mmCIF file of C-alpha atoms and ligand atoms in Angstrom:
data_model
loop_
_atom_site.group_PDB
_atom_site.id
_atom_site.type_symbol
_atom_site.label_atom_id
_atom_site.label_comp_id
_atom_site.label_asym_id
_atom_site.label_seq_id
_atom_site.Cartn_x
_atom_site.Cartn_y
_atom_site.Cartn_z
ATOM 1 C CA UNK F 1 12.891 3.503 23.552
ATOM 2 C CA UNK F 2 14.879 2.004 20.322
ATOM 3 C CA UNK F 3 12.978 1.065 17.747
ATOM 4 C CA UNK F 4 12.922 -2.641 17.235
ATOM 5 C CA UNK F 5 10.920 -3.995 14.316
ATOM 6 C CA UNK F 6 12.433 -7.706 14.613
ATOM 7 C CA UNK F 7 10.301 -10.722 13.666
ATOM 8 C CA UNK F 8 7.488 -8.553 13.272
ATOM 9 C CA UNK F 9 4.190 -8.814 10.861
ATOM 10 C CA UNK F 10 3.235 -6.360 8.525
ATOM 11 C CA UNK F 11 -0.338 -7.232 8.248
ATOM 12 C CA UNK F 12 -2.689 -4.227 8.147
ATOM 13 C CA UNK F 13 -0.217 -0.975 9.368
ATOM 14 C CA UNK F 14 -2.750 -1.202 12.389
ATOM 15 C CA UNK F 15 -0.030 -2.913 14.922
ATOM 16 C CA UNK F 16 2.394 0.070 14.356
ATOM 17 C CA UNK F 17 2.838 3.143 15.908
ATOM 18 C CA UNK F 18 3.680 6.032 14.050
ATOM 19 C CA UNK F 19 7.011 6.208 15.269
ATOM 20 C CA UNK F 20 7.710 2.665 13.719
ATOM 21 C CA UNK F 21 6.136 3.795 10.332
ATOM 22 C CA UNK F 22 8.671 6.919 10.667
ATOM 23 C CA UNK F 23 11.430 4.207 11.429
ATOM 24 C CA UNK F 24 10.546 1.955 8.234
ATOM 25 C CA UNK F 25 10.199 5.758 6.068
ATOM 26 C CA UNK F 26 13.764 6.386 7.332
ATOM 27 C CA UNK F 27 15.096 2.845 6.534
ATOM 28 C CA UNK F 28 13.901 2.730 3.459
ATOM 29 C CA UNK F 29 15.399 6.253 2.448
ATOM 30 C CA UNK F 30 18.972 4.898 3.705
ATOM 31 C CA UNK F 31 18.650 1.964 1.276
ATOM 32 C CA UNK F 32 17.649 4.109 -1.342
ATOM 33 C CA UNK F 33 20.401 5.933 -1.222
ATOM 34 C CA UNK F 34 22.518 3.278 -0.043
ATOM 35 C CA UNK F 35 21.511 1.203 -3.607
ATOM 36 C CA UNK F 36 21.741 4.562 -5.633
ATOM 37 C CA UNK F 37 25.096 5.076 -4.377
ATOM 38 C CA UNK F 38 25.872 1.692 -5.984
ATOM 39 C CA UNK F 39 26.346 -0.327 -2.988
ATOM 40 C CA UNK F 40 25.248 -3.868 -2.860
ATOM 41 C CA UNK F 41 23.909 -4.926 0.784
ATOM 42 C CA UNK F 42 24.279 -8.325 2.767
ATOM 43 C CA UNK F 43 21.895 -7.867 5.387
ATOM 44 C CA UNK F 44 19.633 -10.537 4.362
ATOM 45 C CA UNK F 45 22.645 -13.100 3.751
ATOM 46 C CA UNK F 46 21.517 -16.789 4.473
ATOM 47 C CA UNK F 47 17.633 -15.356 3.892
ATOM 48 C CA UNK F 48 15.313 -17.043 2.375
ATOM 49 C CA UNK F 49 12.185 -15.118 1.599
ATOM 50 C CA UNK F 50 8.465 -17.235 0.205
ATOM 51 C CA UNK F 51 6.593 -15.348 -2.331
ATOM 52 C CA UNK F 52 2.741 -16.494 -2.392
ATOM 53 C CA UNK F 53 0.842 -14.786 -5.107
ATOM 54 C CA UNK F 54 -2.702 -15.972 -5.755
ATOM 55 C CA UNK F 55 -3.462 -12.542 -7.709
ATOM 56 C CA UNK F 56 -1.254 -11.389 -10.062
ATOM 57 C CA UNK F 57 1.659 -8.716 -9.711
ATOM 58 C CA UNK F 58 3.944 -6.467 -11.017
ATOM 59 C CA UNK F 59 5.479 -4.034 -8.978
ATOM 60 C CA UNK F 60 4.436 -6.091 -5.826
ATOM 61 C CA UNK F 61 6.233 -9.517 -6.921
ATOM 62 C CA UNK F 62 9.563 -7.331 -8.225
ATOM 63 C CA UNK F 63 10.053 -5.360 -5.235
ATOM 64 C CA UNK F 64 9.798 -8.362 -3.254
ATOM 65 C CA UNK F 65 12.178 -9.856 -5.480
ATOM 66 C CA UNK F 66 14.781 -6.935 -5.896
ATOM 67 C CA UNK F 67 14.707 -6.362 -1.966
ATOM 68 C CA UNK F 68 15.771 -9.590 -1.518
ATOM 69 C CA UNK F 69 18.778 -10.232 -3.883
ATOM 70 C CA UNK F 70 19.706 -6.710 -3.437
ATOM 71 C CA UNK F 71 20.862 -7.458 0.120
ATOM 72 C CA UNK F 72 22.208 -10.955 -0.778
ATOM 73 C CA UNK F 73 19.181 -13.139 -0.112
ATOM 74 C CA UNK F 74 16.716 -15.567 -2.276
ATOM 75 C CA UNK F 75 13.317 -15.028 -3.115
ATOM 76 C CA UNK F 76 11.240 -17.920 -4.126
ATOM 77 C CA UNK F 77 7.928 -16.756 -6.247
ATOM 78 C CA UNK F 78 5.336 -19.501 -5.255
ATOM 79 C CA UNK F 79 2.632 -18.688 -7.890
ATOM 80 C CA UNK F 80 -0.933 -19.743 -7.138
ATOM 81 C CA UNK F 81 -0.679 -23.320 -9.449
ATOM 82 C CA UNK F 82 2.550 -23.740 -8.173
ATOM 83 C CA UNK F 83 1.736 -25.010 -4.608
ATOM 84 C CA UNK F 84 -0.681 -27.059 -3.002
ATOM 85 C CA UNK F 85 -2.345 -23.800 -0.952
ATOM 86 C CA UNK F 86 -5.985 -23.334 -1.789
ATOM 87 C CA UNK F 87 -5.913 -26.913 -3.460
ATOM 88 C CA UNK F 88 -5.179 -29.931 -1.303
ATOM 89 C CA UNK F 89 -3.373 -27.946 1.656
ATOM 90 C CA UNK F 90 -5.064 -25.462 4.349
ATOM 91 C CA UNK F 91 -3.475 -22.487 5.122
ATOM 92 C CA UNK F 92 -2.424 -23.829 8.343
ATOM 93 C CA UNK F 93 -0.184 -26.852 7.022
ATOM 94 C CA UNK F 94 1.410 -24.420 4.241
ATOM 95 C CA UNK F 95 1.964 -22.130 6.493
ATOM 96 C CA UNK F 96 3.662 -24.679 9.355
ATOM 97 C CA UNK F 97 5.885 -25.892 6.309
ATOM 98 C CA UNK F 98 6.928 -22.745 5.243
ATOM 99 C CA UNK F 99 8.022 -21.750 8.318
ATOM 100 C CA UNK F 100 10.085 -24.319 8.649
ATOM 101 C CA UNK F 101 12.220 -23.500 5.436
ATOM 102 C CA UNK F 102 12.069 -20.137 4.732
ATOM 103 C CA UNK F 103 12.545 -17.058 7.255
ATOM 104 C CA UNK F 104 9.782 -14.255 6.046
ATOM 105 C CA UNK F 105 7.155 -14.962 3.588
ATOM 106 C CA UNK F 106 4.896 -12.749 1.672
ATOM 107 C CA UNK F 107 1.470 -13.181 0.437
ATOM 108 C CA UNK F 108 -0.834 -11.822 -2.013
ATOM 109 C CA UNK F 109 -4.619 -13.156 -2.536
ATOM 110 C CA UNK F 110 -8.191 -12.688 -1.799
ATOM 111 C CA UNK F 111 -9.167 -13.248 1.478
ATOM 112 C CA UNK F 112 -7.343 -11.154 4.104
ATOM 113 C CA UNK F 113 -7.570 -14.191 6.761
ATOM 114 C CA UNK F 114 -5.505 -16.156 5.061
ATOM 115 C CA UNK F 115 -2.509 -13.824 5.536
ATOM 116 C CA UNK F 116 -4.034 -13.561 9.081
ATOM 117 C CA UNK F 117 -3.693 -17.636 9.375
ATOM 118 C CA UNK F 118 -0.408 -17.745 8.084
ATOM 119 C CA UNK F 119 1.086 -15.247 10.400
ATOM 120 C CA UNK F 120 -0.638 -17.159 13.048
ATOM 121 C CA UNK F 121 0.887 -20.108 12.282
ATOM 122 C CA UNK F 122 3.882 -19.808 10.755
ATOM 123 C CA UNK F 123 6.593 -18.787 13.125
ATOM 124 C CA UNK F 124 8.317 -16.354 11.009
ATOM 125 C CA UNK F 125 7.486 -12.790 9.827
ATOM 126 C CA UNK F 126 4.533 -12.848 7.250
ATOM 127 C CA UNK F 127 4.080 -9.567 5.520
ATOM 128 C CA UNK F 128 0.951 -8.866 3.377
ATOM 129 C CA UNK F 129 1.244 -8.008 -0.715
ATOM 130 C CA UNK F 130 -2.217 -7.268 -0.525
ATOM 131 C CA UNK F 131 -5.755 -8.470 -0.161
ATOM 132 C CA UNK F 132 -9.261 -7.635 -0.866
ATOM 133 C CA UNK F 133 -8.982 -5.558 2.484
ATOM 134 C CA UNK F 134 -5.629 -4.273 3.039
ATOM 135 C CA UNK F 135 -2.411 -3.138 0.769
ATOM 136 C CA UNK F 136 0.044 -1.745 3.634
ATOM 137 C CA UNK F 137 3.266 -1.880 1.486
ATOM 138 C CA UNK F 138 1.304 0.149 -0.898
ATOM 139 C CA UNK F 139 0.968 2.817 1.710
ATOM 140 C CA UNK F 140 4.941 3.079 2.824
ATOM 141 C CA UNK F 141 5.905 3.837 -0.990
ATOM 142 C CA UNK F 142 3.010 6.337 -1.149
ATOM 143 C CA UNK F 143 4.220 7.984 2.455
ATOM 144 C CA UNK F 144 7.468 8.377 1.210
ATOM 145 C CA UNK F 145 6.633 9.656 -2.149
ATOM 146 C CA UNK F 146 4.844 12.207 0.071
ATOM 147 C CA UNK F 147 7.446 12.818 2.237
ATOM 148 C CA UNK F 148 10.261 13.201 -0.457
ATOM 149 C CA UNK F 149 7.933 15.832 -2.271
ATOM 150 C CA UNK F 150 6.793 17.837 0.883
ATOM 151 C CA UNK F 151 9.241 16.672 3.535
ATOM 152 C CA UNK F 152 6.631 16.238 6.035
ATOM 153 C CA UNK F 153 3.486 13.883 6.445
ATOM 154 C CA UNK F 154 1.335 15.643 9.275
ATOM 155 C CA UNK F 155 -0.842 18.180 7.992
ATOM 156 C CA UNK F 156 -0.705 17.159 3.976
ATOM 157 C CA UNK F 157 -3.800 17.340 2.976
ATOM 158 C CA UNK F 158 -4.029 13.827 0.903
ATOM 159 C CA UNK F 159 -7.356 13.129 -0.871
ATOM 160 C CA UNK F 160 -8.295 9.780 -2.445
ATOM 161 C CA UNK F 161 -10.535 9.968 -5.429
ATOM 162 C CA UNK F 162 -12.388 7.007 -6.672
ATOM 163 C CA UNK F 163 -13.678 4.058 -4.855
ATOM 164 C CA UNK F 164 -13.401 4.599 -1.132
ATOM 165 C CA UNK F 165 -13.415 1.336 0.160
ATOM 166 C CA UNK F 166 -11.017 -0.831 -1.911
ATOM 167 C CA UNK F 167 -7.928 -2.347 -0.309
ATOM 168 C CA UNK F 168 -5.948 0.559 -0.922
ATOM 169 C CA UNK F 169 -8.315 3.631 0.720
ATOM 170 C CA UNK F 170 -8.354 1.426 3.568
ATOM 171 C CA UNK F 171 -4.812 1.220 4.237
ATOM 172 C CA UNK F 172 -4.275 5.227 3.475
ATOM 173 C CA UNK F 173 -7.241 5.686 6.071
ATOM 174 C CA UNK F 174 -5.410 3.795 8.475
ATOM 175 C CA UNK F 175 -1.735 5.416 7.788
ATOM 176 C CA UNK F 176 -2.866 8.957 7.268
ATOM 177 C CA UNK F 177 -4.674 8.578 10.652
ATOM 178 C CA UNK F 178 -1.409 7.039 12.444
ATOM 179 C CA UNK F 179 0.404 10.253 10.252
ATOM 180 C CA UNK F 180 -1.785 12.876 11.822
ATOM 181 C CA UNK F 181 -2.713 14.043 7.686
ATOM 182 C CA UNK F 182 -5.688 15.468 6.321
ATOM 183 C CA UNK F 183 -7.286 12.473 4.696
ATOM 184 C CA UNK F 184 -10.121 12.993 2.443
ATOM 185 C CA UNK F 185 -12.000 10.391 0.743
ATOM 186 C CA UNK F 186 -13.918 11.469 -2.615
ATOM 187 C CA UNK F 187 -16.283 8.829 -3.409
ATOM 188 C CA UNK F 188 -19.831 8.158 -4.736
ATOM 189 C CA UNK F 189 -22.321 7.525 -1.815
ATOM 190 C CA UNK F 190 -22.636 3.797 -2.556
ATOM 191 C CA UNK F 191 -18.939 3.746 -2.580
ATOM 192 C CA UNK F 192 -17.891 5.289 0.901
ATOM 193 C CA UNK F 193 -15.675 3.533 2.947
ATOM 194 C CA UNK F 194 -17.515 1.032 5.713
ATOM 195 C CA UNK F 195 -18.810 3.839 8.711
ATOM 196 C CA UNK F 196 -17.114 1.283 11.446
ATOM 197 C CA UNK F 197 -13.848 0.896 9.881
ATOM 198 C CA UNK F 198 -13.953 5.150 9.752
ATOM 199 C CA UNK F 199 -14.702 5.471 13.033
ATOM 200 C CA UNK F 200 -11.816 2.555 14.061
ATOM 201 C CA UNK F 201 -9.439 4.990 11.761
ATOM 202 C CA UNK F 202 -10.629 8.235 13.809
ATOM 203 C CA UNK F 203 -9.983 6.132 16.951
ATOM 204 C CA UNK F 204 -6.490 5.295 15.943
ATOM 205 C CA UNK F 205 -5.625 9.305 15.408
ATOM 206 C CA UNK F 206 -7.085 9.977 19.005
ATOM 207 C CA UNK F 207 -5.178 7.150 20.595
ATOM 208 C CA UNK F 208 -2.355 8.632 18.844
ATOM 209 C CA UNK F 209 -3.095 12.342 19.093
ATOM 210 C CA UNK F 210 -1.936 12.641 15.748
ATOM 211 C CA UNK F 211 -4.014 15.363 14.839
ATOM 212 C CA UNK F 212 -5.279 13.394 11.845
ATOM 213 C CA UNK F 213 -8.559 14.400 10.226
ATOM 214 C CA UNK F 214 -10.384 12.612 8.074
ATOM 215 C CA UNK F 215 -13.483 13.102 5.710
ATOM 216 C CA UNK F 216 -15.910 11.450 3.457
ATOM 217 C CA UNK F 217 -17.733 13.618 0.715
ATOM 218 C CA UNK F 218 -19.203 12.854 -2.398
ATOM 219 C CA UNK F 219 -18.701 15.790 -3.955
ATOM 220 C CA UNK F 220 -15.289 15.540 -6.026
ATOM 221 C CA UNK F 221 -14.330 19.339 -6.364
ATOM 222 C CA UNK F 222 -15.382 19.841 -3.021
ATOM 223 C CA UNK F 223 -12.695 16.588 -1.968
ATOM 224 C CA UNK F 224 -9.506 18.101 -4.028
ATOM 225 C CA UNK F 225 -10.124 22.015 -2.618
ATOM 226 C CA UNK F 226 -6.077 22.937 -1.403
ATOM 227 C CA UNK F 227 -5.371 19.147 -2.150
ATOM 228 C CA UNK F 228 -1.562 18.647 -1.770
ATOM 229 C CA UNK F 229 -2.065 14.935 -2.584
ATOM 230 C CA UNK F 230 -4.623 13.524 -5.691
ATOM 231 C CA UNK F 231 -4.814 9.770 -5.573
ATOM 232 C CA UNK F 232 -6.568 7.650 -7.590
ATOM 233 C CA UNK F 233 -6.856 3.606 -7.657
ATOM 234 C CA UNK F 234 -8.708 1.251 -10.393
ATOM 235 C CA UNK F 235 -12.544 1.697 -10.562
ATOM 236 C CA UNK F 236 -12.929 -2.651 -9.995
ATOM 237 C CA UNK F 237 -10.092 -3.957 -8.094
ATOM 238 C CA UNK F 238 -8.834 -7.660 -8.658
ATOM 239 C CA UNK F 239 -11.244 -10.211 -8.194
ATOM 240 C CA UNK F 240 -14.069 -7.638 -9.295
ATOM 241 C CA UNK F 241 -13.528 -7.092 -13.454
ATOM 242 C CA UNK F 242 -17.508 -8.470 -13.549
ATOM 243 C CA UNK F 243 -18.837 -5.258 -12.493
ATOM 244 C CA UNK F 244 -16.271 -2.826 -14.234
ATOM 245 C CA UNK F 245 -19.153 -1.145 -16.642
ATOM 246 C CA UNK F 246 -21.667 -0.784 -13.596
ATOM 247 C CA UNK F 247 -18.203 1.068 -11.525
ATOM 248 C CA UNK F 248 -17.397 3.083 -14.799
ATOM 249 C CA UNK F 249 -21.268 4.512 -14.278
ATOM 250 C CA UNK F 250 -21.383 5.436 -10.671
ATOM 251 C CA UNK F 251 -17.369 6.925 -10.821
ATOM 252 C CA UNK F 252 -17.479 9.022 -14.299
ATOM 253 C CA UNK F 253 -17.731 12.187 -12.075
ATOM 254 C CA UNK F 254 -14.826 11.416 -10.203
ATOM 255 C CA UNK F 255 -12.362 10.560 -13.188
ATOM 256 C CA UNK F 256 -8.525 12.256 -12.140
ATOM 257 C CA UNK F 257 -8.633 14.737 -15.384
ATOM 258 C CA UNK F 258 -7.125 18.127 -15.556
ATOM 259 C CA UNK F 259 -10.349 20.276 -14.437
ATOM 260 C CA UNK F 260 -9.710 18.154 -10.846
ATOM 261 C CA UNK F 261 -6.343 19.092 -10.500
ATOM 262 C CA UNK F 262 -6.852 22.670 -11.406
ATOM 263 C CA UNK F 263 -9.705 22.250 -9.148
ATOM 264 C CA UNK F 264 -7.264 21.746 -6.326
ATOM 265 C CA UNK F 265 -6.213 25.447 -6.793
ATOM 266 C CA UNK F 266 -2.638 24.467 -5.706
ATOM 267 C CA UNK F 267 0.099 24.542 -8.228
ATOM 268 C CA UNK F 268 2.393 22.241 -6.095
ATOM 269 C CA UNK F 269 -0.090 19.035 -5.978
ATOM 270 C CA UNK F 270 1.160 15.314 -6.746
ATOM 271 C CA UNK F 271 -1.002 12.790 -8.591
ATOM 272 C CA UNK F 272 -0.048 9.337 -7.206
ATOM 273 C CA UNK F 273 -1.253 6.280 -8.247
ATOM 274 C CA UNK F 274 -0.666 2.638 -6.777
ATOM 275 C CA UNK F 275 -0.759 1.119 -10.513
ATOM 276 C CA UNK F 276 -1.400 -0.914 -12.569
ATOM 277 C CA UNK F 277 -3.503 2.561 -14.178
ATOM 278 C CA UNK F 278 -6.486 1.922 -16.590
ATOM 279 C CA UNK F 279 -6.245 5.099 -18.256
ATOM 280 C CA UNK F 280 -9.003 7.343 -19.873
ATOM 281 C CA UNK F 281 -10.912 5.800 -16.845
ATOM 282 C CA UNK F 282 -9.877 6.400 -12.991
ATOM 283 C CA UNK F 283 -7.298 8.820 -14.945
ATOM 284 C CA UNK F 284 -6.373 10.971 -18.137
ATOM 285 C CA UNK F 285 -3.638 9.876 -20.245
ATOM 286 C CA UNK F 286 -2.858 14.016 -19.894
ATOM 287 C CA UNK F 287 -2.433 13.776 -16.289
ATOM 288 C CA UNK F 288 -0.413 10.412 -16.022
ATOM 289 C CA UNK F 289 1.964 12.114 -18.165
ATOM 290 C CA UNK F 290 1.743 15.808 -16.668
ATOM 291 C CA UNK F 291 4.159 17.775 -14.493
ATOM 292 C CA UNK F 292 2.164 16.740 -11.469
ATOM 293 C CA UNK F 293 2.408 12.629 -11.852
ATOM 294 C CA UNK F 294 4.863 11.445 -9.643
ATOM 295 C CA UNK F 295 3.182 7.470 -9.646
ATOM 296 C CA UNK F 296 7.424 6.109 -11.157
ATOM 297 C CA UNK F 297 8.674 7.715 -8.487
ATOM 298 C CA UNK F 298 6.056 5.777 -6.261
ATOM 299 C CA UNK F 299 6.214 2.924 -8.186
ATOM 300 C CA UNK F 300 10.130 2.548 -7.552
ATOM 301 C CA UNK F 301 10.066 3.780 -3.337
ATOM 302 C CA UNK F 302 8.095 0.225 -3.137
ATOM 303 C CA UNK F 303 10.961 -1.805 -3.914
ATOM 304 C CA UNK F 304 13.070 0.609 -0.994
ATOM 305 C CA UNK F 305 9.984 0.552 1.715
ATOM 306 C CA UNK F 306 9.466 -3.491 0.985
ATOM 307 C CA UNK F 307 13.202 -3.647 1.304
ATOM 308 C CA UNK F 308 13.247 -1.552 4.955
ATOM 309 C CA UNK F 309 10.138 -3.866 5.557
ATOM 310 C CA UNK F 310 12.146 -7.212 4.984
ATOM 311 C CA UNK F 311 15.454 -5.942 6.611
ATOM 312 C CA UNK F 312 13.546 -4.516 9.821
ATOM 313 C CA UNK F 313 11.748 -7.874 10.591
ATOM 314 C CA UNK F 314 14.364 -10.484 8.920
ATOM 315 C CA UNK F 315 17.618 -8.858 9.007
ATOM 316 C CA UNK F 316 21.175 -9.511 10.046
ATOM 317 C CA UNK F 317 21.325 -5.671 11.470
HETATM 318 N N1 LIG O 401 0.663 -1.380 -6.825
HETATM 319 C C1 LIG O 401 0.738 -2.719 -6.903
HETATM 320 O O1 LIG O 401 0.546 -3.455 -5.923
HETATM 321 O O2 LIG O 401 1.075 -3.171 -8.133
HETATM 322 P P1 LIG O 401 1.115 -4.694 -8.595
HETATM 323 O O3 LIG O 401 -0.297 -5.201 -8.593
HETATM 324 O O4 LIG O 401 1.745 -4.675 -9.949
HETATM 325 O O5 LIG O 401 1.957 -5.466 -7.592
HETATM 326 N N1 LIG O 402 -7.228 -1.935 -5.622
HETATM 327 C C1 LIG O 402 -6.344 -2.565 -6.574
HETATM 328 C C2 LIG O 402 -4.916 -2.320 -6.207
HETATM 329 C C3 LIG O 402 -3.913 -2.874 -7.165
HETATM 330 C C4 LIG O 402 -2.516 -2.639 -6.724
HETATM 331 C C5 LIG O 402 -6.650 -4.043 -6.662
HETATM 332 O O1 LIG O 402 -6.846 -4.669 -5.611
HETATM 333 O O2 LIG O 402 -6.697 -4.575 -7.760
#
């Protein structure tokens, strides 16, 4: 069957298959090379896309934004003092309004029902800039960082250093199970990911016998052994800066320093990185600027993979 991806969510990565995340991989590659070629795109003509950001962004808010005008549309950044969500509104009134106006919207915050809410109510395509819970654009840049360095998702063993049950581990658990990869999770006990939500990710790579396998250890040298993949995220994520020195204690041992990635015994492995990077914590300065960091080249393929997001669900295609 054709792959259709029209007026759909991109909420958690659980609602698609892992033909549809090979779809949006080879979508976004086209643009890439469609934009590096120096062609300027009118797909999203007429578009107009909502920003929400209650947390703030970088890379998030300027993919979003690029995408958009890239293929002839207009992005509107709604910053969290700039409209009456949160304040005076519910989510269910902003998100009946916004529907009304604007054709997609994105949304960045804190609490991952409100991106649920607004997709519920909103009539048009909501796609989620990350919460506490979930970052699933985060995970299409990182799969096609992957796949542009090794060609190939199933079987890359990718391991995740750090804490193991922030936003972003959750979403790799959930794509590298779709993916059929080797996902390993290196994490302080206190710090593994939620047992339920691993066995939900071991359910998804049966129901999609995609050969995925997926571990928890705390033991850090053990985690990176044949590693083709090294991630690392922040030690305290948005929202959690309070507790950074209490996180610095119970994750020293599994700082991303040269004696890890040697530790990988595999001359080929990538760091990645979903930045913003506090360095001389999570990483070394001396690996962020090694042979092995790759996080630009994954910090750029989430402007493509938002754009294949946006043009798959909004599109004039
Ligand atoms: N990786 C990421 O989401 O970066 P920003 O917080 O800068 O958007
Ligand atoms: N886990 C991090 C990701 C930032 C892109 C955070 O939520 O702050």
């Amino acid at each position: 069957m054709p792959i259709n991806l029209h007026n759909r969510h991109l909420l958690t990565l659980k609602h698609h298959s892992p033909q549809e995340i090979d779809y949006l991989l080879n979508i976004a590659t086209d643009l890439k090379n469609k934009k590096k070629s120096g062609i300027r795109g009118n797909i999203l003509s007429g578009k107009n896309v909502a920003l929400i950001f209650e947390k703030p962004s970088t890379r998030t808010r300027c993919a979003f934004t690029v995408a958009v005008v890239d293929e002839g549309g207009h992005p509107e950044y709604l910053g969290k003092n700039d409209i009456q969500l949160g304040h005076k509104e519910d989510v269910k009134d902003t998100a009946r309004v916004l529907g009304r106006m604007f054709d997609g919207i994105q949304f960045r915050g804190f609490g991952h029902q409100v991106v649920e809410d607004l997709a519920k109510y909103a009539g048009v395509p909501v796609w989620n800039g990350l919460t506490d819970d979930y970052h699933p654009t985060q995970v299409l840049a990182d799969f096609l960082t992957v796949r542009e360095n090794f060609g190939r998702l199933k079987e890359i063993k990718f391991v995740y250093v750090g804490d193991g049950r922030n936003n972003v581990a959750n979403s790799l658990m959930i794509g590298a199970a779709k993916m059929g990869m080797h996902f390993v999770i290196g994490a302080p006990k206190s710090l593994f990911p939620d047992s339920l939500f691993v066995k939900e990710c071991n359910e998804i790579a049966d129901e999609h016998k995609s050969g995925a396998k997926i571990e928890i250890t705390d033991n850090p040298i053990e985690a990176v052994k044949n590693a083709d993949v090294i991630y690392t995220d922040v030690w305290a994520s948005m929202g959690e800066e309070a507790i950074m020195s209490e996180r610095k204690k119970m994750l020293n041992s599994y700082q991303v320093n040269m004696h890890l990635i040697d530790a990988s015994k595999n001359q080929n492995v990538i760091f990645l990185h979903c930045l913003p990077a506090v360095k001389g914590y999570e990483v070394t300065e001396e690996v962020f600027e090694s042979e092995f960091a790759k996080q630009f080249d994954q910090a750029e393929n989430r402007m493509h993979t938002i754009k294949a997001v946006i043009v798959t669900s909004i599109g004039n295609l």
